[in-house]
Coordinates of C-alpha atoms in Angstrom, one line a residue:
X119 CA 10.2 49.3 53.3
X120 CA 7.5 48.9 50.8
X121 CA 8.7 47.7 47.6
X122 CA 9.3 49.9 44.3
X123 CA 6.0 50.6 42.5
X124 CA 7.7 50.8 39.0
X125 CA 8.7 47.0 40.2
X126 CA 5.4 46.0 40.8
X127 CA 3.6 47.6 37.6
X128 CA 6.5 45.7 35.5
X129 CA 5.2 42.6 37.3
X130 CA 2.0 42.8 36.8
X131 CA 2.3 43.6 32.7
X132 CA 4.7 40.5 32.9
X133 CA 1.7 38.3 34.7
X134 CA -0.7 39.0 32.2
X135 CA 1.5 38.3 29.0
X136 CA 2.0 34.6 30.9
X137 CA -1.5 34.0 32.0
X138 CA -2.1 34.2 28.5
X139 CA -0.2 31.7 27.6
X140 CA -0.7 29.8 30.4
X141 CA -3.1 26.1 29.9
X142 CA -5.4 25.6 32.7
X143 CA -5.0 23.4 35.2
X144 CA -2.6 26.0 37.0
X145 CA 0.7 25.9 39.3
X146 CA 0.7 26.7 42.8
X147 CA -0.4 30.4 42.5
X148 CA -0.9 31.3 39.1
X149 CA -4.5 29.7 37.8
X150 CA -4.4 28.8 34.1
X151 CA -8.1 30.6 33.7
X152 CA -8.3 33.9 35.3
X153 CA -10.4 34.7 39.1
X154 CA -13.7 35.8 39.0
X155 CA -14.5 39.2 39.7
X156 CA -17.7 38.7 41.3
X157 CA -19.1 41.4 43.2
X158 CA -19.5 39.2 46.5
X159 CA -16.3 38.0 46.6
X160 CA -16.1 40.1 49.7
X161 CA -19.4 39.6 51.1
X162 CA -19.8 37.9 54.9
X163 CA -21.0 34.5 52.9
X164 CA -17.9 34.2 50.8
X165 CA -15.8 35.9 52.4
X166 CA -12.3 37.4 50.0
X167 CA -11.5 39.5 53.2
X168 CA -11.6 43.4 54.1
X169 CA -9.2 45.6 52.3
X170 CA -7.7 46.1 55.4
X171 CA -7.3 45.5 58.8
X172 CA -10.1 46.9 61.8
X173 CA -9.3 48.8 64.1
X174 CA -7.2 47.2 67.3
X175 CA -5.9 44.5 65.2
X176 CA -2.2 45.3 63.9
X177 CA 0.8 43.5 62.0
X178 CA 4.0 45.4 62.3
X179 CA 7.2 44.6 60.7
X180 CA 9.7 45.4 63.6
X181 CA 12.8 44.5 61.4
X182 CA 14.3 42.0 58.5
X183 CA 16.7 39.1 60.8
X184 CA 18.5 38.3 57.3
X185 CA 18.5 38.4 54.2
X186 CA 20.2 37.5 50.6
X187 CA 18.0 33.6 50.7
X188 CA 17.8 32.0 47.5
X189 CA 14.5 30.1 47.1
X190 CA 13.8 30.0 51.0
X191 CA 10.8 27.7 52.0
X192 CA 10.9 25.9 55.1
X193 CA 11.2 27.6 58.4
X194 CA 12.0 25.6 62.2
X195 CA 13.3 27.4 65.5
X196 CA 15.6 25.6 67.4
X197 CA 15.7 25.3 71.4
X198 CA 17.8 28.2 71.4
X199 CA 16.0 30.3 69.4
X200 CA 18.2 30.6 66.5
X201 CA 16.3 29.4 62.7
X202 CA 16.9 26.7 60.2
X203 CA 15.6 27.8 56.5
X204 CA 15.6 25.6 53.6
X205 CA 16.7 26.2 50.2
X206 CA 14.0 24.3 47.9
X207 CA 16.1 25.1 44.7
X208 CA 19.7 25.4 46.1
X209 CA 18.9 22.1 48.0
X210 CA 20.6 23.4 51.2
X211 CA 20.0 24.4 54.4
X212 CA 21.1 27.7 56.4
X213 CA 21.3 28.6 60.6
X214 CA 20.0 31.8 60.8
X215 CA 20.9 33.0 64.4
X216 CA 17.9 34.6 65.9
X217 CA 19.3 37.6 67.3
X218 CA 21.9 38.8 65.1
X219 CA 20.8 37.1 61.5
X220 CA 24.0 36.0 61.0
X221 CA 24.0 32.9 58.6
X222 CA 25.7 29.5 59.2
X223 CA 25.3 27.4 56.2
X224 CA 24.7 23.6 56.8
X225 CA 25.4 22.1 53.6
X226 CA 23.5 20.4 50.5
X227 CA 20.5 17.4 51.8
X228 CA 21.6 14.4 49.5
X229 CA 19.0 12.8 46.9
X230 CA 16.8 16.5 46.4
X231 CA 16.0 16.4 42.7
X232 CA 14.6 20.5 42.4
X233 CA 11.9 20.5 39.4
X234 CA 9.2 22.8 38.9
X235 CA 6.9 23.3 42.4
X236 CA 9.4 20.5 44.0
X237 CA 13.0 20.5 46.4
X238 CA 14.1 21.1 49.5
X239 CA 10.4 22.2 51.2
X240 CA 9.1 22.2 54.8
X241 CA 11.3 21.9 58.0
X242 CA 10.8 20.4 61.4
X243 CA 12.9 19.6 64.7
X244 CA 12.4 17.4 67.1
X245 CA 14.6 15.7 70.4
X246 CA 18.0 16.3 68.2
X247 CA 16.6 15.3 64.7
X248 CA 16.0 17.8 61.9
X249 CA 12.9 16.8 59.5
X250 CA 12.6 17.4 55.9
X251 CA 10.1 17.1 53.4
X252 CA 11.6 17.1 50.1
X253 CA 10.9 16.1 46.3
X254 CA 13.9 13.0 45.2
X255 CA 13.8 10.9 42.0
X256 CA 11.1 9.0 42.3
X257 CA 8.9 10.3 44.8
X258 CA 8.4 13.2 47.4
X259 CA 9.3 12.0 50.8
X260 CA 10.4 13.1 54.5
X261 CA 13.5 12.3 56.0
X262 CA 15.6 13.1 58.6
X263 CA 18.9 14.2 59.9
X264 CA 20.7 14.3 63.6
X265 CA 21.7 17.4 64.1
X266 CA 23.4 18.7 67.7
X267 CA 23.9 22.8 67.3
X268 CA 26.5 25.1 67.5
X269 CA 28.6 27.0 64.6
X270 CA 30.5 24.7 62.6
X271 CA 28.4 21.8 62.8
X272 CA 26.7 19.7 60.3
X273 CA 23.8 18.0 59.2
X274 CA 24.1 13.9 59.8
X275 CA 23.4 11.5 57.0
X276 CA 19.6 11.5 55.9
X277 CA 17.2 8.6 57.7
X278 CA 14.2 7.8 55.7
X279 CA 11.2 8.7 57.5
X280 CA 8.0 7.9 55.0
X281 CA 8.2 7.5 51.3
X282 CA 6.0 7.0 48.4
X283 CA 4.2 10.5 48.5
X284 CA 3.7 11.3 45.0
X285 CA 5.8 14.1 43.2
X286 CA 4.6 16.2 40.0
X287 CA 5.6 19.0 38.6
X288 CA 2.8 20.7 40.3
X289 CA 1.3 20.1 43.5
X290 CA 4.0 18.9 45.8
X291 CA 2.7 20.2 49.2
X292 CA 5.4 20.1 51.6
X293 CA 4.6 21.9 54.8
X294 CA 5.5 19.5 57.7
X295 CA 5.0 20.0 61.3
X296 CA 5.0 18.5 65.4
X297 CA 1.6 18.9 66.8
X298 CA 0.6 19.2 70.6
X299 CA 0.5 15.3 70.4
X300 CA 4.1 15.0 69.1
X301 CA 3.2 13.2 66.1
X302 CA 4.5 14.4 63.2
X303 CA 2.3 16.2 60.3
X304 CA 2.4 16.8 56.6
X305 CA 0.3 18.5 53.8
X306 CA 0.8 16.8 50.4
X307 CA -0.7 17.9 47.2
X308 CA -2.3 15.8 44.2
X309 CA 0.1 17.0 41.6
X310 CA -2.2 17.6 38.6
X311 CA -3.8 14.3 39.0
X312 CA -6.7 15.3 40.7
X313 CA -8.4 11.7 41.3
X314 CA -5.7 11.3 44.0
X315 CA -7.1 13.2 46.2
X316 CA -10.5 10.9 46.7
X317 CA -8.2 8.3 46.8
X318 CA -7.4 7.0 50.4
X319 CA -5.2 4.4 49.2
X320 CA -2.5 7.4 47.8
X321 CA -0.6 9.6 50.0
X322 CA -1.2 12.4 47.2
X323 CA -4.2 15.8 48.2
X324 CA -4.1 14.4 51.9
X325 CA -3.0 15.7 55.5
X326 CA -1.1 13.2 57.3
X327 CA -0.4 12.1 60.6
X328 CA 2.6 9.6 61.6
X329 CA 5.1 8.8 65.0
X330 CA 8.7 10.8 64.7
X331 CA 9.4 7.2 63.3
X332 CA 7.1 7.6 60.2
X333 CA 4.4 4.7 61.5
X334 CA 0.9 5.2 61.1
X335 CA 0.0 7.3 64.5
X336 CA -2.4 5.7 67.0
X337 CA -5.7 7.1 66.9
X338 CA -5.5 7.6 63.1
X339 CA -9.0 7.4 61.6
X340 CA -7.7 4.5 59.2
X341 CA -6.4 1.7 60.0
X342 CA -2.6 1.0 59.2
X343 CA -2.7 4.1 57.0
X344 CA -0.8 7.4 57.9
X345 CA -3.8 9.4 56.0
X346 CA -5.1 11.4 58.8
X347 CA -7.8 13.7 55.9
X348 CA -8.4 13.5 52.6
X349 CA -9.5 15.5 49.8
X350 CA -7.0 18.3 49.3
X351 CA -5.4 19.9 46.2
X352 CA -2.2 21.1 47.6
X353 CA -2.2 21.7 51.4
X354 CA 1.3 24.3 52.4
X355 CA 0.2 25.4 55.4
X356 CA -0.5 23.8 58.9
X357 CA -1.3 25.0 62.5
X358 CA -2.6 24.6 66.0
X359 CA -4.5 26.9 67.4
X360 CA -4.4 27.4 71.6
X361 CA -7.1 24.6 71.9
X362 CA -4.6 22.1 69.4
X363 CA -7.3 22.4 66.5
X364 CA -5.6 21.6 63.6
X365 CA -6.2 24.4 60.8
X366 CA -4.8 24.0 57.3
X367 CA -4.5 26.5 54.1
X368 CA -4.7 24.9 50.6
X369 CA -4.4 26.4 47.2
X370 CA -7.9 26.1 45.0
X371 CA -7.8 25.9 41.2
X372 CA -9.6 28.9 39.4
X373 CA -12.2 30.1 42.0
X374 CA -11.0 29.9 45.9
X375 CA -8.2 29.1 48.5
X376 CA -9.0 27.7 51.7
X377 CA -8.4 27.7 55.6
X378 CA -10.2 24.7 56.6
X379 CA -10.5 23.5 60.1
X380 CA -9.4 19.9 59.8
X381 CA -11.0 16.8 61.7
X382 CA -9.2 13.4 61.5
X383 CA -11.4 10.9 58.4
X384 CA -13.0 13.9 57.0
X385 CA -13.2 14.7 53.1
X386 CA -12.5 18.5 51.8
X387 CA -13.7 18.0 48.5
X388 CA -11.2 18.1 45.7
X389 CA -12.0 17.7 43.2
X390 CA -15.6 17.7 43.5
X391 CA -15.8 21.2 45.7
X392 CA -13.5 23.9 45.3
X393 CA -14.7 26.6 48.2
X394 CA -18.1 26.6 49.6
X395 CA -19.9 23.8 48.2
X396 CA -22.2 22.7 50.6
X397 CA -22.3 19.3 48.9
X398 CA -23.2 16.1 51.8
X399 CA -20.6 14.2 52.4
X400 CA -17.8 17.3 52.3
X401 CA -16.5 19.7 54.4
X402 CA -16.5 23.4 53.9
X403 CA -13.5 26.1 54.2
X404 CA -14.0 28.4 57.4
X405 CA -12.6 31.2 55.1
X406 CA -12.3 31.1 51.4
X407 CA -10.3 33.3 49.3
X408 CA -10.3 34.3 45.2
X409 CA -7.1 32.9 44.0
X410 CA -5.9 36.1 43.1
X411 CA -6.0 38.1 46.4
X412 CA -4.0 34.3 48.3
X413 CA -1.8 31.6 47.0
X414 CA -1.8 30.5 50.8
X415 CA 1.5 28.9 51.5
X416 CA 2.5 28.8 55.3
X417 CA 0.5 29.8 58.2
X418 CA 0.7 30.0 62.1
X419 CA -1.3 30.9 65.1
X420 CA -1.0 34.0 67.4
X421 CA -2.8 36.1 69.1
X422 CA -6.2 34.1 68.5
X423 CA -6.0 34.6 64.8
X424 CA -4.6 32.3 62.4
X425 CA -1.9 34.3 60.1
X426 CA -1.4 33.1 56.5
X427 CA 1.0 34.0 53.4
X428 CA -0.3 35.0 50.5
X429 CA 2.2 34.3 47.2
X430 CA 0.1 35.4 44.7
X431 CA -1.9 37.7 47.2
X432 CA 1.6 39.3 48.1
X433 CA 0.2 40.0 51.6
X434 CA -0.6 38.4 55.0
X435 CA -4.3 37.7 56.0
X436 CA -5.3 37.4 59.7
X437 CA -8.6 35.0 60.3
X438 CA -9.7 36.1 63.6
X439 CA -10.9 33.1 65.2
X440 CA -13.5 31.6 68.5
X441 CA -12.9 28.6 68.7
X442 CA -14.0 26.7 66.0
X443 CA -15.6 29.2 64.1
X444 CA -14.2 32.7 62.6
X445 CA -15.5 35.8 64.9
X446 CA -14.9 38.0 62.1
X447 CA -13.5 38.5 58.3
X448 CA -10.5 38.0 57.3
X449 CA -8.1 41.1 57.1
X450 CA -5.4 41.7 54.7
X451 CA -1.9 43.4 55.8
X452 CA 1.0 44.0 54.1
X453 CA -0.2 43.9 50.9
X454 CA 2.4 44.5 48.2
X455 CA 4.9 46.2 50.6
X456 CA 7.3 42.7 50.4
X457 CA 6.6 40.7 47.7
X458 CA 5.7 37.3 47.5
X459 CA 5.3 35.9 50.8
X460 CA 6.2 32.1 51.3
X461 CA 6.3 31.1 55.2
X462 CA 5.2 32.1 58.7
X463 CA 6.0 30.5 62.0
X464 CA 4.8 31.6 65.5
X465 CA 7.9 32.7 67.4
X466 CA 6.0 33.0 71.0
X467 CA 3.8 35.8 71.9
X468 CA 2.7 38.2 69.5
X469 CA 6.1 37.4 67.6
X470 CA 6.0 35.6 64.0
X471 CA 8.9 35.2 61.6
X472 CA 7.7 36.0 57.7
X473 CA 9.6 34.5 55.1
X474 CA 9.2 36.2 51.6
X475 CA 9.5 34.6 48.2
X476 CA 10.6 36.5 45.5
X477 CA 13.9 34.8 44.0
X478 CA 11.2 31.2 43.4
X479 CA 11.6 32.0 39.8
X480 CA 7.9 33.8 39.8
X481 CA 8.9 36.9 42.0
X482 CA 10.8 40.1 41.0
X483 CA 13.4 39.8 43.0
X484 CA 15.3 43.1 44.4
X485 CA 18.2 44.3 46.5
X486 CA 18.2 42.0 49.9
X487 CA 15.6 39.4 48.7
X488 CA 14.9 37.1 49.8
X489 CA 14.6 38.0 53.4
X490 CA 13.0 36.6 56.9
X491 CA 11.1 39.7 58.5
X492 CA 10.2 40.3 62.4
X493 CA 6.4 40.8 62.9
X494 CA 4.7 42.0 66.3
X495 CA 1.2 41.3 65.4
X496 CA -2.2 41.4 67.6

């Protein structure tokens, strides 16, 4: 059901009193300095997307599985179909069982420190081990944690997996994910410092690539160095598409969010090209967003379109994609009917799970958020 309009017009009065007060620099969707309103921020060339979706091409919310999360971010299915969800605030995490939405809870993860844009963030699972990427004392970092199913069971004792990613207030990234080659993925972000990204010798603004173990992956493009690509501001969301093309969404700064197609050693820019640049020695977003109309945080890939969560955007944006390249512009659904929308993950099919984000501490929370919804899309 959509959500209350008087809701969302208090919001938005409520956004404008704290943009102006806001420095720039910005969090993870809220810009310090306001969008553009250029009149071909829609166009084909820079594409903002349609106002809706074209014909044949749907998104339909078949039902909410749960509901009543606090702060939920990361999302994993286990073999059995049933859901972990993290907690980045409350530190925990929940099983969600995938037919009923009943909700086990797991416990607190030991050594999360919760602070601004960090906590408890992106899930994984893997041969028995539960990942996590999460924000401790000193750094942000991934561990892990045996874990063997079944009601009543708990967490094991967190391993260290790769830490020394560094931790802001800001900027955290945190989406973490097995690819088709069973090495084990992560976005990071820069956390304010924006020279971090350029930096190859930081684990901050980079996508990277590392063995369940946390060792640097064979094949990386660096020697010795888990950095698999390089110049990002905060990355949130990452995917494979049918081919196992890598695609990754990243908030921008004032002016555009990106879905970039990501090839191992490449640069993306940041700080030097926010969007479309066309600047040698960068490359450029396949689809680019104003700020306010994304916030991308989580995506996934269906039905030959790549799906992605808009926070600020409050709606989910299909990129219909061939191959390499987008075979059309991006199309907005959902928009404003659920909030704040923090995570999608593929469930087989045309099935996706959609994770909304209202109770963050920037939503407007109401009655039943947050919740995980079931999609049919195509």
């Amino acid at each position: 059901m959509s959500r209350p309009a008087v809701v969302k017009a208090l919001w938005g009065a409520a956004v404008l009193v704290l943009v102006a007060g806001c420095s720039s620099g910005g969090t993870e969707d809220r810009p310090g300095t306001a969008p553009p309103t250029s009149p071909t921020a829609s166009a084909p060339a820079t594409p903002g997307g349609s106002a809706g979706p074209s014909a044949g091409a749907r998104a339909t919310v078949t039902g909410t599985l749960t509901e009543g999360l606090r702060s939920p971010w990361g999302l994993a299915e286990l073999p059995d179909g049933d859901l972990l969800v993290s907690s980045r605030d409350e530190r925990t995490i929940t099983r969600v069982d995938g037919r009923t939405g009943a909700k086990t809870p797991l416990g607190e993860v030991p050594g999360v420190v919760p602070g601004g844009e960090g906590g408890l963030m992106g899930l994984a699972v893997r041969d028995g081990w539960v990942y996590a990427y999460l924000t401790a004392a000193s750094d942000n970092r991934i561990v892990r944690m045996r874990y063997g199913g079944g009601d009543g069971d708990r967490l094991g004792a967190p391993e260290p997996v790769l830490t020394g990613i560094p931790k802001g207030a800001v900027h955290n990234g945190g989406r973490i994910a097995f690819g088709p080659d069973r090495m084990l993925y992560a976005g990071t972000g820069e956390t304010g410092r924006t020279g971090l990204a350029q930096d190859r010798e930081s684990l901050g603004g980079k996508i990277l690539r590392m063995t369940p173990e946390g060792e640097p992956a064979p094949g990386n493009p660096f020697p010795g160095s888990v950095v698999y690509s390089y110049g990002h501001r905060n990355v949130q969301g990452i995917a494979w598409d049918d081919e196992g093309r890598l695609w990754a969404a990243e908030f921008g700064q004032n002016t555009w969010d990106e879905l970039n197609l990501v090839e191992p050693g490449k640069n993306y820019g940041w700080p030097e090209a926010e969007g479309r640049a066309g600047k040698a020695g960068f490359v450029d977003p396949v689809a680019q967003w104003l700020t306010s109309e994304a916030s991308p945080s989580g995506i996934a890939y269906a039905r030959g379109a790549i799906w992605m969560a808009g926070l600020r955007g409050e709606r989910l944006w299909r990129v219909p994609l061939a191959g390499a390249e987008r075979s059309g512009d991006p199309q907005a659904f959902l928009s404003e009917e659920y909030g704040r929308l923090r995570t999608v993950l593929a469930g087989g099919g045309g099935r996706l799970w959609l994770v909304t984000s209202e109770t963050d501490g920037r939503g407007t929370p109401g009655p039943g958020d947050d919740r995980v919804l079931r999609l049919e899309v195509s």
